[in-house]
Short mmCIF file of C-alpha atoms in Angstrom, two decimals:
data_model
loop_
_atom_site.label_atom_id
_atom_site.label_comp_id
_atom_site.label_asym_id
_atom_site.label_seq_id
_atom_site.Cartn_x
_atom_site.Cartn_y
_atom_site.Cartn_z
CA MET J 1 -18.13 1.78 12.82
CA LYS J 2 -20.03 0.36 9.95
CA LYS J 3 -18.65 -2.69 8.20
CA LEU J 4 -16.99 -1.80 4.91
CA TRP J 5 -18.09 -4.68 2.83
CA LYS J 6 -21.33 -6.04 4.33
CA SER J 7 -23.15 -8.38 1.98
CA CYS J 8 -22.62 -6.19 -1.09
CA ALA J 9 -18.84 -6.65 -1.27
CA ALA J 10 -18.80 -8.83 -4.36
CA SER J 11 -21.19 -6.66 -6.30
CA TRP J 12 -19.30 -3.50 -5.30
CA LEU J 13 -16.04 -4.94 -6.59
CA ALA J 14 -17.69 -6.08 -9.80
CA ALA J 15 -19.21 -2.65 -10.31
CA MET J 16 -15.86 -0.99 -9.63
CA ALA J 17 -14.14 -3.13 -12.25
CA LEU J 18 -16.95 -2.62 -14.75
CA CYS J 19 -17.03 1.15 -14.30
CA ALA J 20 -13.23 1.32 -14.38
CA GLY J 21 -13.01 -0.54 -17.65
CA ALA J 22 -15.81 1.50 -19.14
CA GLY J 23 -14.03 4.64 -17.99
CA LEU J 24 -11.21 4.01 -20.46
CA ALA J 25 -13.46 3.97 -23.51
CA PRO J 26 -14.64 7.55 -24.06
CA PRO J 27 -12.10 9.99 -25.47
CA ALA J 28 -10.93 12.59 -23.00
CA GLY J 29 -12.31 16.06 -23.39
CA THR J 30 -10.29 19.23 -23.17
CA ASN J 31 -11.57 19.80 -19.64
CA GLU J 32 -10.60 16.39 -18.31
CA ILE J 33 -7.42 15.06 -16.71
CA VAL J 34 -7.08 11.28 -16.83
CA ILE J 35 -5.15 9.40 -14.14
CA GLY J 36 -4.44 5.72 -14.85
CA GLN J 37 -4.61 3.17 -12.04
CA VAL J 38 -3.91 -0.56 -12.24
CA ALA J 39 -5.20 -2.21 -9.06
CA PRO J 40 -5.83 -5.76 -7.80
CA LEU J 41 -9.63 -5.73 -7.66
CA SER J 42 -9.77 -9.53 -7.86
CA GLY J 43 -7.64 -12.33 -6.40
CA VAL J 44 -5.86 -12.47 -3.05
CA LEU J 45 -5.53 -8.68 -2.77
CA ALA J 46 -9.08 -7.77 -3.84
CA SER J 47 -10.08 -6.06 -0.59
CA THR J 48 -6.80 -4.14 -0.51
CA GLY J 49 -7.22 -3.08 -4.13
CA ALA J 50 -10.70 -1.75 -3.47
CA GLN J 51 -9.40 0.30 -0.54
CA MET J 52 -6.61 1.65 -2.74
CA VAL J 53 -9.09 2.83 -5.35
CA LEU J 54 -11.41 4.28 -2.70
CA GLY J 55 -8.70 6.37 -1.03
CA GLY J 56 -7.97 8.19 -4.27
CA LYS J 57 -11.60 8.38 -5.36
CA ILE J 58 -12.86 10.32 -2.35
CA TYR J 59 -10.20 12.99 -2.84
CA PHE J 60 -10.60 13.22 -6.61
CA ASP J 61 -14.38 13.46 -6.11
CA TRP J 62 -13.90 16.33 -3.68
CA VAL J 63 -11.51 18.17 -6.01
CA ASN J 64 -13.99 17.78 -8.87
CA ALA J 65 -16.80 19.07 -6.66
CA GLN J 66 -14.71 22.21 -6.05
CA GLY J 67 -14.30 22.81 -9.78
CA GLY J 68 -11.40 20.50 -10.56
CA VAL J 69 -7.82 21.54 -11.29
CA HIS J 70 -7.54 24.70 -13.40
CA GLY J 71 -11.13 24.04 -14.45
CA ALA J 72 -10.48 20.44 -15.54
CA THR J 73 -12.09 17.47 -13.81
CA ILE J 74 -10.05 14.43 -12.82
CA ARG J 75 -11.04 11.03 -14.18
CA GLN J 76 -9.63 8.03 -12.31
CA ALA J 77 -9.37 5.30 -14.97
CA VAL J 78 -9.03 2.01 -13.07
CA VAL J 79 -8.31 -1.46 -14.46
CA ASP J 80 -7.98 -4.78 -12.60
CA ASP J 81 -4.75 -6.81 -12.83
CA GLY J 82 -5.72 -9.44 -10.23
CA TYR J 83 -2.21 -8.95 -8.71
CA LYS J 84 -0.78 -10.77 -11.75
CA VAL J 85 2.53 -9.45 -13.06
CA ALA J 86 1.85 -10.08 -16.74
CA ASP J 87 -1.51 -8.35 -16.52
CA THR J 88 0.05 -5.36 -14.74
CA VAL J 89 2.52 -4.94 -17.59
CA ARG J 90 -0.09 -5.38 -20.32
CA LEU J 91 -2.63 -3.03 -18.76
CA THR J 92 -0.02 -0.37 -18.02
CA ARG J 93 1.09 -0.42 -21.65
CA GLU J 94 -2.54 0.01 -22.69
CA LEU J 95 -3.01 2.97 -20.36
CA LEU J 96 0.19 4.67 -21.48
CA ALA J 97 -0.79 4.21 -25.13
CA LYS J 98 -3.58 6.72 -24.46
CA PRO J 99 -2.14 10.24 -24.71
CA GLU J 100 -4.80 11.67 -22.40
CA VAL J 101 -3.36 9.69 -19.43
CA VAL J 102 -1.02 12.23 -17.81
CA ALA J 103 0.09 10.18 -14.78
CA LEU J 104 -0.21 6.78 -13.12
CA TYR J 105 -1.28 6.27 -9.52
CA GLY J 106 -1.46 3.66 -6.77
CA PHE J 107 -0.34 0.36 -8.33
CA ALA J 108 0.29 -2.68 -6.08
CA GLY J 109 2.99 -5.34 -5.96
CA THR J 110 6.78 -5.19 -5.76
CA ALA J 111 7.21 -7.87 -8.42
CA ASN J 112 4.56 -6.24 -10.61
CA ILE J 113 6.14 -2.81 -10.62
CA THR J 114 9.69 -4.17 -10.79
CA GLN J 115 8.68 -5.84 -14.07
CA LEU J 116 7.45 -2.50 -15.38
CA LEU J 117 10.92 -1.11 -14.78
CA ALA J 118 12.67 -4.16 -16.21
CA ASP J 119 10.60 -3.97 -19.39
CA GLY J 120 11.10 -0.23 -19.71
CA VAL J 121 7.35 0.41 -19.67
CA LEU J 122 7.49 3.51 -17.48
CA ALA J 123 10.50 4.98 -19.30
CA GLN J 124 8.86 4.45 -22.67
CA GLY J 125 5.64 6.04 -21.47
CA GLY J 126 7.35 8.93 -19.71
CA ALA J 127 4.69 9.16 -17.00
CA ALA J 128 5.12 9.41 -13.25
CA LEU J 129 3.76 6.61 -11.05
CA VAL J 130 2.66 8.19 -7.77
CA ALA J 131 2.11 6.37 -4.46
CA PRO J 132 2.60 2.71 -5.40
CA TYR J 133 1.44 0.39 -2.62
CA THR J 134 4.81 -1.28 -2.08
CA GLY J 135 8.02 -0.65 -0.17
CA GLY J 136 10.25 -2.85 -2.30
CA GLU J 137 13.88 -1.76 -2.37
CA SER J 138 14.20 -2.69 -6.04
CA LEU J 139 11.88 0.23 -6.82
CA ARG J 140 14.03 2.69 -4.86
CA ASN J 141 17.58 1.54 -5.43
CA PRO J 142 19.08 2.09 -7.91
CA PHE J 143 17.38 5.44 -8.45
CA ASN J 144 14.75 5.60 -11.17
CA PRO J 145 13.03 8.86 -12.14
CA TRP J 146 9.49 7.56 -12.68
CA ILE J 147 8.24 6.32 -9.30
CA PHE J 148 7.31 8.82 -6.56
CA HIS J 149 6.95 7.00 -3.24
CA VAL J 150 4.69 8.27 -0.46
CA ARG J 151 5.50 5.41 1.93
CA ALA J 152 8.68 4.27 3.66
CA GLY J 153 10.38 1.17 2.26
CA TYR J 154 10.34 -2.39 3.58
CA VAL J 155 13.93 -1.90 4.73
CA ASP J 156 12.70 0.93 6.95
CA GLU J 157 9.79 -1.17 8.23
CA THR J 158 11.83 -4.27 9.03
CA GLU J 159 14.54 -2.22 10.73
CA HIS J 160 11.89 -0.66 12.96
CA MET J 161 10.34 -4.03 13.85
CA VAL J 162 13.71 -5.67 14.58
CA GLN J 163 14.72 -2.68 16.69
CA GLN J 164 11.51 -3.03 18.71
CA LEU J 165 11.70 -6.76 19.31
CA THR J 166 15.42 -6.78 20.18
CA THR J 167 14.78 -3.95 22.63
CA LEU J 168 12.27 -6.32 24.24
CA GLY J 169 15.00 -8.95 24.56
CA MET J 170 14.00 -11.20 21.65
CA SER J 171 16.90 -12.59 19.61
CA ARG J 172 15.41 -15.66 17.88
CA VAL J 173 13.56 -14.20 14.91
CA ALA J 174 11.94 -16.10 12.03
CA VAL J 175 10.50 -14.82 8.75
CA MET J 176 7.49 -16.12 6.81
CA TYR J 177 7.58 -14.56 3.36
CA GLN J 178 5.92 -14.53 -0.04
CA ASP J 179 8.29 -16.21 -2.48
CA ASP J 180 8.65 -13.35 -4.96
CA GLY J 181 10.23 -9.90 -5.19
CA PHE J 182 7.98 -8.51 -2.45
CA GLY J 183 8.69 -11.24 0.07
CA LYS J 184 12.40 -11.45 -0.69
CA ALA J 185 12.73 -7.67 -0.29
CA GLY J 186 11.27 -7.93 3.21
CA LEU J 187 13.34 -11.00 4.02
CA ALA J 188 16.52 -9.18 3.02
CA GLY J 189 15.48 -6.23 5.19
CA VAL J 190 15.06 -8.45 8.26
CA GLU J 191 18.39 -10.19 7.61
CA ALA J 192 20.17 -6.84 7.29
CA ALA J 193 18.59 -5.50 10.50
CA LEU J 194 19.57 -8.65 12.41
CA SER J 195 23.11 -8.66 10.99
CA LYS J 196 23.53 -5.08 12.17
CA ARG J 197 22.93 -6.46 15.67
CA GLN J 198 25.16 -9.54 15.20
CA LEU J 199 22.14 -11.85 14.98
CA LYS J 200 21.01 -14.43 12.41
CA LEU J 201 17.59 -15.70 11.42
CA ALA J 202 16.20 -18.55 13.47
CA ALA J 203 14.32 -19.75 10.36
CA SER J 204 12.84 -18.52 7.10
CA ALA J 205 10.03 -20.13 5.14
CA GLY J 206 8.31 -19.03 1.95
CA TYR J 207 4.91 -19.61 0.40
CA GLU J 208 3.83 -19.48 -3.23
CA ARG J 209 2.56 -16.13 -4.52
CA ASN J 210 -1.22 -15.87 -5.11
CA THR J 211 -1.92 -18.79 -2.76
CA ASP J 212 -2.46 -19.36 0.95
CA LYS J 213 -0.42 -22.59 1.01
CA VAL J 214 1.44 -21.95 4.25
CA ASP J 215 1.42 -25.34 5.97
CA ASP J 216 5.10 -26.00 5.27
CA ALA J 217 5.98 -22.54 6.58
CA VAL J 218 3.98 -23.15 9.76
CA LYS J 219 5.80 -26.44 10.33
CA ALA J 220 9.27 -25.03 9.72
CA ILE J 221 8.83 -21.93 11.84
CA LYS J 222 7.14 -23.74 14.71
CA ALA J 223 10.07 -26.18 14.79
CA SER J 224 12.54 -23.27 15.07
CA ASP J 225 11.18 -22.21 18.47
CA ALA J 226 11.39 -18.57 17.38
CA GLN J 227 10.48 -15.87 19.86
CA ALA J 228 9.16 -13.59 17.12
CA VAL J 229 7.95 -14.13 13.55
CA ILE J 230 7.95 -11.32 11.01
CA MET J 231 5.56 -12.03 8.14
CA ILE J 232 6.17 -10.49 4.72
CA ALA J 233 2.74 -11.50 3.48
CA VAL J 234 -0.57 -10.23 2.12
CA ASN J 235 -3.99 -10.72 3.70
CA LYS J 236 -5.08 -14.28 2.91
CA PRO J 237 -1.77 -16.14 3.39
CA ALA J 238 -0.96 -14.02 6.44
CA ALA J 239 -4.32 -14.92 7.99
CA ALA J 240 -3.85 -18.59 7.11
CA PHE J 241 -0.42 -18.61 8.76
CA ILE J 242 -1.67 -16.83 11.89
CA GLN J 243 -4.61 -19.21 12.31
CA ARG J 244 -2.70 -22.45 11.69
CA TYR J 245 0.37 -21.41 13.68
CA ARG J 246 -1.69 -20.44 16.72
CA GLU J 247 -3.97 -23.48 16.49
CA GLN J 248 -0.90 -25.73 16.41
CA GLY J 249 0.42 -24.15 19.60
CA GLY J 250 2.84 -21.57 18.16
CA GLY J 251 3.50 -18.95 20.81
CA ALA J 252 5.88 -16.45 19.20
CA GLN J 253 5.09 -12.75 18.95
CA LEU J 254 3.78 -12.21 15.42
CA TYR J 255 4.41 -9.17 13.24
CA ASN J 256 3.38 -8.33 9.68
CA ILE J 257 4.59 -5.71 7.27
CA SER J 258 2.24 -2.81 6.47
CA VAL J 259 0.43 -4.18 3.40
CA VAL J 260 -2.33 -6.02 5.28
CA ASP J 261 -5.82 -5.01 6.38
CA PRO J 262 -6.29 -5.80 10.09
CA ASN J 263 -10.06 -6.14 9.68
CA GLU J 264 -9.52 -8.76 6.99
CA LEU J 265 -6.99 -10.63 9.17
CA VAL J 266 -9.39 -10.73 12.11
CA LYS J 267 -12.20 -11.91 9.84
CA LEU J 268 -10.13 -14.67 8.24
CA ALA J 269 -7.94 -15.82 11.15
CA GLY J 270 -10.35 -15.17 14.02
CA LEU J 271 -9.90 -12.58 16.75
CA LYS J 272 -8.52 -15.13 19.21
CA ASN J 273 -5.64 -15.87 16.84
CA ALA J 274 -5.08 -12.35 15.46
CA HIS J 275 -5.17 -10.60 18.83
CA GLY J 276 -1.74 -9.18 19.64
CA LEU J 277 -0.44 -9.15 16.07
CA GLY J 278 1.95 -6.25 15.50
CA ILE J 279 1.63 -4.46 12.15
CA SER J 280 4.12 -1.87 10.96
CA GLN J 281 2.56 1.27 9.49
CA VAL J 282 4.01 3.82 7.09
CA VAL J 283 1.46 6.62 7.58
CA PRO J 284 0.15 8.12 10.83
CA TYR J 285 -2.75 6.59 12.76
CA PRO J 286 -5.93 7.47 10.80
CA TYR J 287 -8.46 6.53 13.51
CA ARG J 288 -7.79 9.51 15.79
CA PRO J 289 -8.35 12.97 14.23
CA SER J 290 -5.27 14.56 15.78
CA LEU J 291 -3.86 15.78 12.43
CA SER J 292 -5.70 18.09 10.05
CA VAL J 293 -5.13 15.69 7.14
CA VAL J 294 -6.74 12.86 9.15
CA ARG J 295 -9.75 15.07 9.87
CA GLU J 296 -9.97 15.89 6.16
CA TYR J 297 -9.75 12.20 5.20
CA GLN J 298 -12.42 11.19 7.71
CA ALA J 299 -14.75 13.97 6.56
CA LEU J 300 -14.41 13.11 2.86
CA LEU J 301 -14.78 9.40 3.57
CA LYS J 302 -18.04 10.13 5.37
CA LYS J 303 -19.24 12.41 2.56
CA PHE J 304 -18.30 10.35 -0.52
CA ALA J 305 -18.27 6.78 0.90
CA PRO J 306 -20.60 6.81 3.92
CA ASP J 307 -20.66 3.02 4.26
CA ALA J 308 -16.86 2.73 4.34
CA GLU J 309 -14.81 2.71 7.52
CA VAL J 310 -11.46 4.28 8.29
CA ASN J 311 -8.63 2.16 6.92
CA TYR J 312 -4.84 2.54 6.69
CA THR J 313 -4.76 1.56 3.01
CA SER J 314 -7.39 4.06 1.88
CA PHE J 315 -5.73 6.75 4.02
CA GLU J 316 -2.32 6.09 2.45
CA GLN J 317 -3.80 6.33 -1.04
CA PHE J 318 -5.71 9.47 0.00
CA LEU J 319 -2.34 11.02 0.81
CA GLY J 320 -1.02 9.88 -2.56
CA ALA J 321 -3.98 11.51 -4.29
CA LYS J 322 -3.28 14.80 -2.48
CA VAL J 323 0.33 14.66 -3.67
CA LEU J 324 -0.74 14.01 -7.26
CA VAL J 325 -3.38 16.75 -7.28
CA GLU J 326 -0.89 19.31 -5.97
CA ALA J 327 1.49 18.30 -8.76
CA LEU J 328 -1.33 18.75 -11.30
CA ARG J 329 -1.97 22.23 -9.94
CA ARG J 330 1.70 23.13 -10.22
CA ALA J 331 1.89 21.67 -13.72
CA GLY J 332 -0.57 24.35 -14.88
CA PRO J 333 -3.46 24.16 -17.36
CA ALA J 334 -3.28 21.31 -19.90
CA PRO J 335 -0.66 19.30 -17.97
CA THR J 336 1.62 16.90 -19.81
CA ARG J 337 3.40 13.83 -18.45
CA ALA J 338 6.73 15.70 -18.41
CA LYS J 339 5.21 18.72 -16.65
CA VAL J 340 3.72 16.46 -13.95
CA VAL J 341 7.13 14.85 -13.32
CA LYS J 342 8.75 18.30 -12.96
CA ALA J 343 5.94 19.47 -10.69
CA LEU J 344 6.38 16.43 -8.42
CA GLU J 345 10.10 17.20 -8.15
CA SER J 346 9.19 20.67 -6.88
CA LEU J 347 7.29 19.23 -3.87
CA GLN J 348 10.05 19.76 -1.32
CA ASN J 349 9.03 19.81 2.36
CA TYR J 350 5.41 19.75 1.28
CA ASP J 351 2.89 19.75 4.15
CA LEU J 352 -0.16 17.57 3.50
CA GLY J 353 -1.78 18.68 6.76
CA GLY J 354 0.48 17.55 9.58
CA ILE J 355 2.47 15.13 7.41
CA THR J 356 5.45 16.48 5.48
CA LEU J 357 7.11 14.79 2.52
CA GLY J 358 9.49 15.88 -0.15
CA TYR J 359 10.97 15.01 -3.53
CA SER J 360 13.69 16.49 -5.70
CA PRO J 361 15.37 15.77 -9.05
CA THR J 362 17.52 13.21 -7.21
CA ASN J 363 15.07 11.89 -4.60
CA ARG J 364 11.84 9.95 -5.08
CA VAL J 365 11.27 8.66 -1.51
CA GLY J 366 8.89 11.15 0.02
CA SER J 367 8.74 9.75 3.56
CA ARG J 368 10.46 7.24 5.86
CA TYR J 369 7.83 7.36 8.59
CA VAL J 370 7.28 4.01 10.41
CA GLU J 371 5.49 2.98 13.58
CA VAL J 372 4.09 -0.31 14.90
CA THR J 373 0.44 -0.88 15.82
CA VAL J 374 -1.17 -3.90 17.51
CA ILE J 375 -4.52 -5.64 17.01
CA GLY J 376 -6.29 -5.23 20.33
CA ALA J 377 -8.73 -7.45 22.21
CA ASN J 378 -11.67 -5.82 20.41
CA GLY J 379 -10.11 -6.45 16.97
CA ARG J 380 -9.20 -2.83 16.40
CA LEU J 381 -5.73 -1.40 15.94
CA MET J 382 -4.02 0.20 18.92
CA LYS J 383 -0.95 2.39 19.00
#
């Protein structure tokens, strides 16, 4: 496969941010549907944010090439929050102040989106947020009507990982986590899964959000003599932990929750260190075209982003874009925010092409699918 970023990564990201910001300026025409997206195009999640935007873009581009939705083209208005909570809140308010924005799509960060709920931003705006890139329990329980999840939650992911490692006879489990709402949600999920099996954590160690300062975590977890370490971490700190833990002789089986890019981990931590890492996944394997939706994704990726390679993050957001477009179709011509919410609620047992999800007036969790993949000797993910 071709490398996604090559030497033009920085300029591509800059162009994406520039075009996204410029895309908010012109007034929407009568034949345009505007979808607002706040994404981390800079900072520790920059590569993930770019993949998130790309997954939606290739599908929206295809829909527009077919004539749009009820004759209206989709405009993906993207702004960069740098994974910073305050910026997420500010930028979301700005998007929702524009009446032409009929829905929100693909935000990132448990703490970021939790703050949107706490501040009442989504309720005040009355718009659905579709396919956020987070499995935080605080966004699912208690029920809120605004967020439509495509992915399983971190509780589902950690339960699956703990089930797997205990089946393999491992009972001493440690957690390395980001010290914020995201990391604590995953930590709580691991603790609950262990408690269910009458087990306790061997150790837990946090790191500061938006940094890769993991040395203290490496020291604490290595001292615990854990058999397995579950990381609730994003790309750069996860890679830093993997590299330093392995180089200091740490021998536990390592796992990470789904929000990392394996290519980025291999690049940053080195294949020798990243080899064997287990990563939970919340959508089916996108590298093998066994499902019709995977074949569709691969074809549109090749057509609209020929230099990009298959990636779990872009595939997940591709699925989210399909969900949103179907809701726009069901909402009818000239969709409103309220009509889009009602249309999303009508997607019960909806088949995306071999993947079924469903919502209702009382359910916003579309799927609880989880499986674990492993980084192989060649650096690629294996099932």
